[in-house]
Short mmCIF file of C-alpha atoms in Angstrom, two decimals:
data_model
loop_
_atom_site.label_atom_id
_atom_site.label_comp_id
_atom_site.label_asym_id
_atom_site.label_seq_id
_atom_site.Cartn_x
_atom_site.Cartn_y
_atom_site.Cartn_z
CA MET C 1 48.93 -71.56 78.30
CA ASN C 2 51.25 -70.20 80.99
CA PRO C 3 51.24 -66.39 80.93
CA GLU C 4 54.65 -66.46 82.82
CA HIS C 5 56.25 -68.00 79.67
CA PRO C 6 55.31 -65.65 76.73
CA LYS C 7 57.85 -67.50 74.34
CA ASP C 8 55.40 -70.46 74.33
CA ALA C 9 52.66 -68.06 72.82
CA GLU C 10 54.84 -67.47 69.84
CA GLY C 11 54.27 -71.00 68.64
CA PRO C 12 56.75 -73.56 68.18
CA GLY C 13 59.63 -72.67 66.14
CA SER C 14 59.69 -68.80 67.03
CA GLY C 15 62.81 -69.35 69.25
CA ALA C 16 64.76 -70.98 66.40
CA ALA C 17 63.90 -68.37 63.78
CA SER C 18 64.95 -65.45 66.20
CA GLY C 19 68.17 -67.13 66.90
CA HIS C 20 68.94 -67.66 63.17
CA THR C 21 68.25 -64.04 62.43
CA HIS C 22 70.41 -63.07 65.23
CA ARG C 23 73.27 -65.20 63.75
CA LEU C 24 72.82 -63.57 60.29
CA ARG C 25 73.16 -60.11 61.53
CA LYS C 26 76.29 -60.86 63.30
CA GLU C 27 77.74 -62.60 59.97
CA LEU C 28 76.70 -59.33 57.78
CA PRO C 29 78.91 -56.39 57.50
CA ALA C 30 77.93 -53.25 59.38
CA GLU C 31 77.26 -51.38 56.16
CA VAL C 32 74.80 -53.86 54.81
CA GLU C 33 73.00 -53.97 58.11
CA ALA C 34 72.71 -50.10 58.21
CA THR C 35 71.32 -50.30 54.83
CA SER C 36 68.86 -52.83 55.33
CA GLU C 37 67.30 -51.03 58.45
CA ALA C 38 67.25 -47.62 56.69
CA PRO C 39 63.82 -46.28 55.48
CA GLU C 40 62.97 -46.85 51.85
CA PRO C 41 64.01 -43.82 49.79
CA GLY C 42 61.33 -41.70 47.98
CA PRO C 43 60.78 -41.42 44.09
CA GLU C 44 64.28 -39.91 43.58
CA GLN C 45 67.41 -42.25 43.40
CA PRO C 46 69.70 -42.84 46.28
CA GLY C 47 72.43 -40.39 46.60
CA THR C 48 70.86 -37.82 44.30
CA PRO C 49 70.98 -34.28 45.82
CA GLN C 50 67.67 -32.63 46.56
CA LEU C 51 66.55 -29.99 44.06
CA THR C 52 65.03 -26.64 44.85
CA GLY C 53 61.74 -25.39 43.59
CA ARG C 54 63.57 -23.02 41.10
CA GLN C 55 65.87 -25.74 39.70
CA ARG C 56 62.83 -28.17 39.19
CA LEU C 57 61.20 -25.18 37.36
CA VAL C 58 64.21 -24.55 35.00
CA LYS C 59 64.69 -28.21 34.50
CA GLY C 60 60.91 -28.51 33.44
CA LEU C 61 61.38 -25.55 31.05
CA TRP C 62 64.75 -26.19 29.47
CA PRO C 63 65.30 -27.86 27.04
CA PRO C 64 61.83 -26.95 25.72
CA ARG C 65 59.74 -29.62 24.39
CA VAL C 66 57.62 -28.30 21.60
CA SER C 67 54.91 -30.23 19.83
CA ARG C 68 53.61 -29.54 16.45
CA ALA C 69 50.40 -28.41 17.66
CA GLN C 70 52.28 -25.68 19.91
CA LEU C 71 54.44 -24.56 16.94
CA THR C 72 51.35 -24.17 14.87
CA VAL C 73 49.73 -21.98 17.66
CA ALA C 74 53.00 -19.94 18.10
CA VAL C 75 52.96 -19.15 14.24
CA LEU C 76 49.21 -18.04 14.36
CA LEU C 77 49.80 -15.94 17.27
CA PHE C 78 52.91 -14.28 15.65
CA VAL C 79 50.92 -13.58 12.36
CA LEU C 80 47.96 -12.25 14.36
CA GLY C 81 50.28 -9.83 16.41
CA LEU C 82 51.86 -8.68 12.97
CA GLY C 83 48.47 -7.90 11.47
CA LEU C 84 47.41 -6.20 14.57
CA ALA C 85 50.83 -4.03 14.50
CA ILE C 86 50.31 -3.03 10.66
CA GLN C 87 46.59 -2.06 11.44
CA VAL C 88 47.69 0.23 14.42
CA ARG C 89 50.22 1.85 12.33
CA SER C 90 47.78 2.21 9.36
CA ASN C 91 45.33 3.80 11.78
CA SER C 92 47.91 6.12 13.05
CA ASP C 93 48.80 7.29 9.47
CA ASN C 94 45.17 8.29 9.14
CA SER C 95 45.03 10.31 12.33
CA ALA C 96 45.30 13.57 10.26
CA LEU C 97 42.08 13.01 8.82
CA ARG C 98 40.05 12.06 12.04
CA GLY C 99 39.31 15.70 12.75
CA ALA C 100 37.89 16.44 9.38
CA ARG C 101 33.96 16.78 9.01
CA GLN C 102 32.16 14.31 7.00
CA GLU C 103 31.53 16.68 4.21
CA ASP C 104 35.12 17.51 4.00
CA LEU C 105 36.23 13.89 3.71
CA VAL C 106 33.49 13.23 1.11
CA ARG C 107 35.03 16.23 -0.97
CA ILE C 108 38.47 14.95 -0.47
CA LEU C 109 37.66 11.57 -1.73
CA ASP C 110 35.75 13.02 -4.85
CA GLU C 111 38.81 15.06 -5.74
CA LEU C 112 40.87 11.82 -5.49
CA ASP C 113 38.49 10.05 -7.69
CA ASP C 114 38.49 12.75 -10.32
CA ARG C 115 42.10 13.05 -10.43
CA THR C 116 42.37 9.11 -11.12
CA GLN C 117 39.69 9.58 -13.64
CA ARG C 118 41.83 12.18 -15.46
CA LEU C 119 44.80 10.09 -15.30
CA GLU C 120 42.88 7.19 -16.59
CA ASP C 121 41.37 9.21 -19.45
CA GLU C 122 45.09 10.42 -20.27
CA LYS C 123 46.30 6.90 -20.51
CA GLN C 124 43.27 5.76 -22.47
CA GLY C 125 44.02 8.72 -25.05
CA LEU C 126 47.75 7.64 -25.49
CA GLU C 127 46.70 4.02 -25.84
CA ASP C 128 44.28 5.28 -28.70
CA GLN C 129 47.15 7.24 -30.47
CA ARG C 130 49.42 4.24 -30.28
CA THR C 131 46.49 2.18 -31.92
CA GLU C 132 45.86 4.60 -34.58
CA LEU C 133 49.69 4.81 -35.62
CA GLU C 134 49.81 1.09 -35.59
CA ASN C 135 46.44 0.56 -37.61
CA SER C 136 46.62 3.57 -40.01
CA SER C 137 47.08 2.80 -43.67
CA ASP C 138 49.06 6.31 -44.00
CA GLN C 139 50.98 6.20 -40.62
CA ALA C 140 53.10 9.31 -42.16
CA GLU C 141 49.94 11.46 -42.48
CA GLU C 142 48.52 10.27 -39.18
CA ALA C 143 51.84 11.06 -37.48
CA ARG C 144 51.79 14.63 -39.04
CA LYS C 145 48.31 15.18 -37.67
CA GLN C 146 49.26 14.01 -34.35
CA THR C 147 52.27 16.24 -34.52
CA VAL C 148 50.24 19.44 -35.30
CA GLU C 149 47.88 18.58 -32.49
CA LYS C 150 50.70 18.12 -29.87
CA GLU C 151 52.24 21.37 -31.16
CA ARG C 152 48.99 22.95 -30.14
CA GLN C 153 48.49 21.35 -26.91
CA LEU C 154 52.23 22.36 -25.98
CA GLY C 155 51.53 26.00 -27.22
CA ILE C 156 48.61 26.17 -24.68
CA LEU C 157 50.78 25.15 -22.07
CA ALA C 158 53.62 27.23 -22.98
CA GLY C 159 51.43 30.21 -23.29
CA THR C 160 52.12 30.98 -27.05
CA VAL C 161 48.69 30.05 -28.07
CA ALA C 162 45.18 31.32 -26.74
CA ALA C 163 42.71 28.77 -25.31
CA GLN C 164 39.15 28.62 -24.46
CA GLY C 165 37.06 25.95 -22.57
CA PRO C 166 35.08 25.36 -19.42
CA GLY C 167 36.46 26.54 -16.07
CA ILE C 168 36.34 29.12 -13.37
CA THR C 169 36.77 32.66 -12.47
CA MET C 170 38.26 33.64 -9.10
CA THR C 171 38.17 37.14 -8.09
CA VAL C 172 40.39 38.27 -5.05
CA THR C 173 39.69 41.86 -3.59
CA ASP C 174 42.32 42.88 -1.13
CA THR C 175 41.45 46.51 0.25
CA ARG C 176 43.77 46.22 2.98
CA THR C 177 46.69 45.29 0.94
CA ALA C 178 47.50 42.36 3.07
CA VAL C 179 47.54 39.58 0.39
CA GLU C 180 51.22 38.50 -0.09
CA PRO C 181 52.56 37.11 -3.45
CA ASP C 182 53.19 33.59 -1.74
CA MET C 183 49.38 33.43 -1.05
CA LEU C 184 48.48 33.77 -4.76
CA LEU C 185 51.25 31.35 -5.68
CA ASP C 186 49.70 28.79 -3.57
CA ALA C 187 46.45 29.43 -5.33
CA VAL C 188 48.27 28.80 -8.63
CA GLN C 189 49.73 25.66 -7.30
CA GLU C 190 46.38 24.46 -6.10
CA LEU C 191 44.74 24.91 -9.20
CA ARG C 192 47.52 23.25 -11.27
CA ALA C 193 47.31 20.21 -8.81
CA ALA C 194 43.44 20.18 -9.54
CA GLY C 195 43.93 19.87 -13.29
CA ALA C 196 44.04 23.52 -14.60
CA GLU C 197 45.22 23.60 -18.18
CA ALA C 198 45.55 27.27 -18.70
CA ILE C 199 45.84 30.13 -16.32
CA GLN C 200 45.62 34.04 -16.57
CA VAL C 201 45.91 36.61 -13.93
CA ASN C 202 45.08 40.30 -14.63
CA GLY C 203 46.31 39.77 -18.36
CA VAL C 204 49.54 37.92 -17.51
CA ARG C 205 49.72 34.36 -18.73
CA VAL C 206 50.81 31.84 -16.26
CA VAL C 207 53.30 29.30 -17.59
CA ALA C 208 55.84 26.76 -15.80
CA ASP C 209 58.40 29.34 -14.91
CA THR C 210 55.98 32.12 -13.76
CA TYR C 211 57.18 33.75 -10.45
CA LEU C 212 55.33 36.06 -8.10
CA THR C 213 56.96 38.90 -6.12
CA ASP C 214 56.44 42.12 -4.12
CA ALA C 215 55.80 44.88 -6.66
CA SER C 216 58.25 48.02 -6.57
CA GLY C 217 57.49 49.92 -3.31
CA GLY C 218 56.71 46.97 -1.20
CA LYS C 219 52.96 47.26 -1.92
CA GLY C 220 50.95 44.89 -4.52
CA VAL C 221 52.10 41.98 -6.31
CA SER C 222 54.19 41.71 -9.57
CA VAL C 223 53.73 38.49 -12.00
CA ASP C 224 56.94 37.81 -14.09
CA GLY C 225 57.96 41.34 -13.47
CA HIS C 226 54.62 42.80 -14.38
CA LYS C 227 52.78 44.74 -11.49
CA ILE C 228 49.17 43.83 -11.31
CA ALA C 229 46.47 45.88 -9.44
CA GLN C 230 43.71 44.34 -7.35
CA PRO C 231 41.27 43.06 -7.67
CA TYR C 232 43.12 40.03 -8.65
CA VAL C 233 41.23 38.05 -11.32
CA PHE C 234 42.24 34.33 -12.08
CA LYS C 235 40.80 32.99 -15.41
CA VAL C 236 41.43 29.23 -15.22
CA ILE C 237 40.41 26.50 -17.94
CA GLY C 238 39.94 23.18 -16.52
CA LYS C 239 37.09 20.95 -15.00
CA PRO C 240 34.90 23.27 -12.69
CA GLN C 241 33.99 20.39 -10.62
CA ASP C 242 37.60 19.80 -9.58
CA LEU C 243 38.80 23.53 -9.65
CA GLU C 244 36.39 25.00 -7.26
CA PRO C 245 36.26 22.26 -4.52
CA ALA C 246 40.20 22.45 -4.61
CA LEU C 247 40.29 26.12 -3.58
CA ASN C 248 37.39 25.66 -0.77
CA ILE C 249 39.16 22.61 1.00
CA PRO C 250 39.60 23.32 4.82
CA GLY C 251 42.58 25.42 5.32
CA GLY C 252 43.08 26.06 1.69
CA VAL C 253 43.29 28.98 -0.62
CA VAL C 254 40.13 30.66 0.14
CA GLN C 255 40.30 30.24 3.90
CA THR C 256 43.83 31.57 3.84
CA LEU C 257 42.80 34.72 1.95
CA GLU C 258 39.83 35.43 4.05
CA LYS C 259 41.94 35.22 7.25
CA GLU C 260 43.71 38.37 5.70
CA GLN C 261 40.18 40.12 5.44
CA ALA C 262 40.37 39.50 1.55
CA THR C 263 37.13 38.87 -0.35
CA VAL C 264 37.10 35.78 -2.63
CA ALA C 265 34.62 34.96 -5.18
CA VAL C 266 34.65 31.90 -7.32
CA SER C 267 32.31 31.19 -10.13
CA ARG C 268 31.97 28.45 -12.96
CA SER C 269 31.60 29.03 -16.69
CA GLU C 270 31.19 26.73 -19.65
CA LYS C 271 33.49 29.19 -21.53
CA ILE C 272 36.58 30.82 -20.28
CA ILE C 273 38.76 32.53 -22.79
CA VAL C 274 42.44 32.79 -21.76
CA ASP C 275 44.07 35.09 -24.43
CA ALA C 276 47.08 36.51 -22.83
CA LEU C 277 50.18 35.31 -24.75
CA ARG C 278 53.72 34.76 -24.01
CA ALA C 279 56.38 35.27 -26.60
CA ALA C 280 58.04 31.94 -27.87
CA GLN C 281 61.55 31.96 -26.51
CA ARG C 282 64.20 30.25 -28.56
CA PRO C 283 66.51 28.00 -26.41
CA ASP C 284 70.17 29.07 -26.26
CA TYR C 285 71.59 25.64 -26.08
CA ALA C 286 69.00 22.89 -26.26
CA ARG C 287 68.37 21.31 -29.79
CA SER C 288 66.10 18.62 -30.90
CA SER C 289 67.64 15.41 -30.87
CA SER C 290 65.32 14.02 -33.70
#
């Protein structure tokens, strides 16, 4: 092989192939030739503009492609978040009791249980009355007995009938004359809320329309216009286990009176007599519809 003739090293026919390719290039248009010589494009289609990173991210996120599993997970997360929100709100509603002592919380729970039991007993009593009326052979006589009993009960509430039963006696001694009428009114309201059925203060029967004011001269207390002298003695008929704790709750009646340096003594008894009576008042306009 002659090194001075490199064409011989390419082998026979190489010159003819080169000439043939040269002729084809001359015959093809310039655009086709430029295209054939350009580098192969990437994964994107020819002529498509290049996308930025943000555009690719938006294109990947929207429109969303949600599968059934992703939708199920989203619903479960929503339910979990709603439950947590309700739990947090419930905890915030009970924040007022967080600072209370354990024995105070137990006392409050016991009082709520006792009130619930009283309501259940009253409900059961009404159901028993209805059953007796339905099953009694002499419904007229049974209705008359129940009417008399109802009249007696209403007389106790109205203060026109004396009453006796278990209850408490609360004695308030106010040597500094610092006890205000509204403090004693709070005691009456607290006793009513605890289930008191009859209340008497220093010989004055407490009823639904009872009011307490300052006595004439600005010293002392008047109940329904009757001035009462201290010590103020409350005779209350009701369940002692409910009445006494209601007065001794934190921030309640006893603590309020003791802040005014008054002395409060509460004692339970199996027999409290409330014998102060109120005259029955005839209504001016109301009449029975039966």
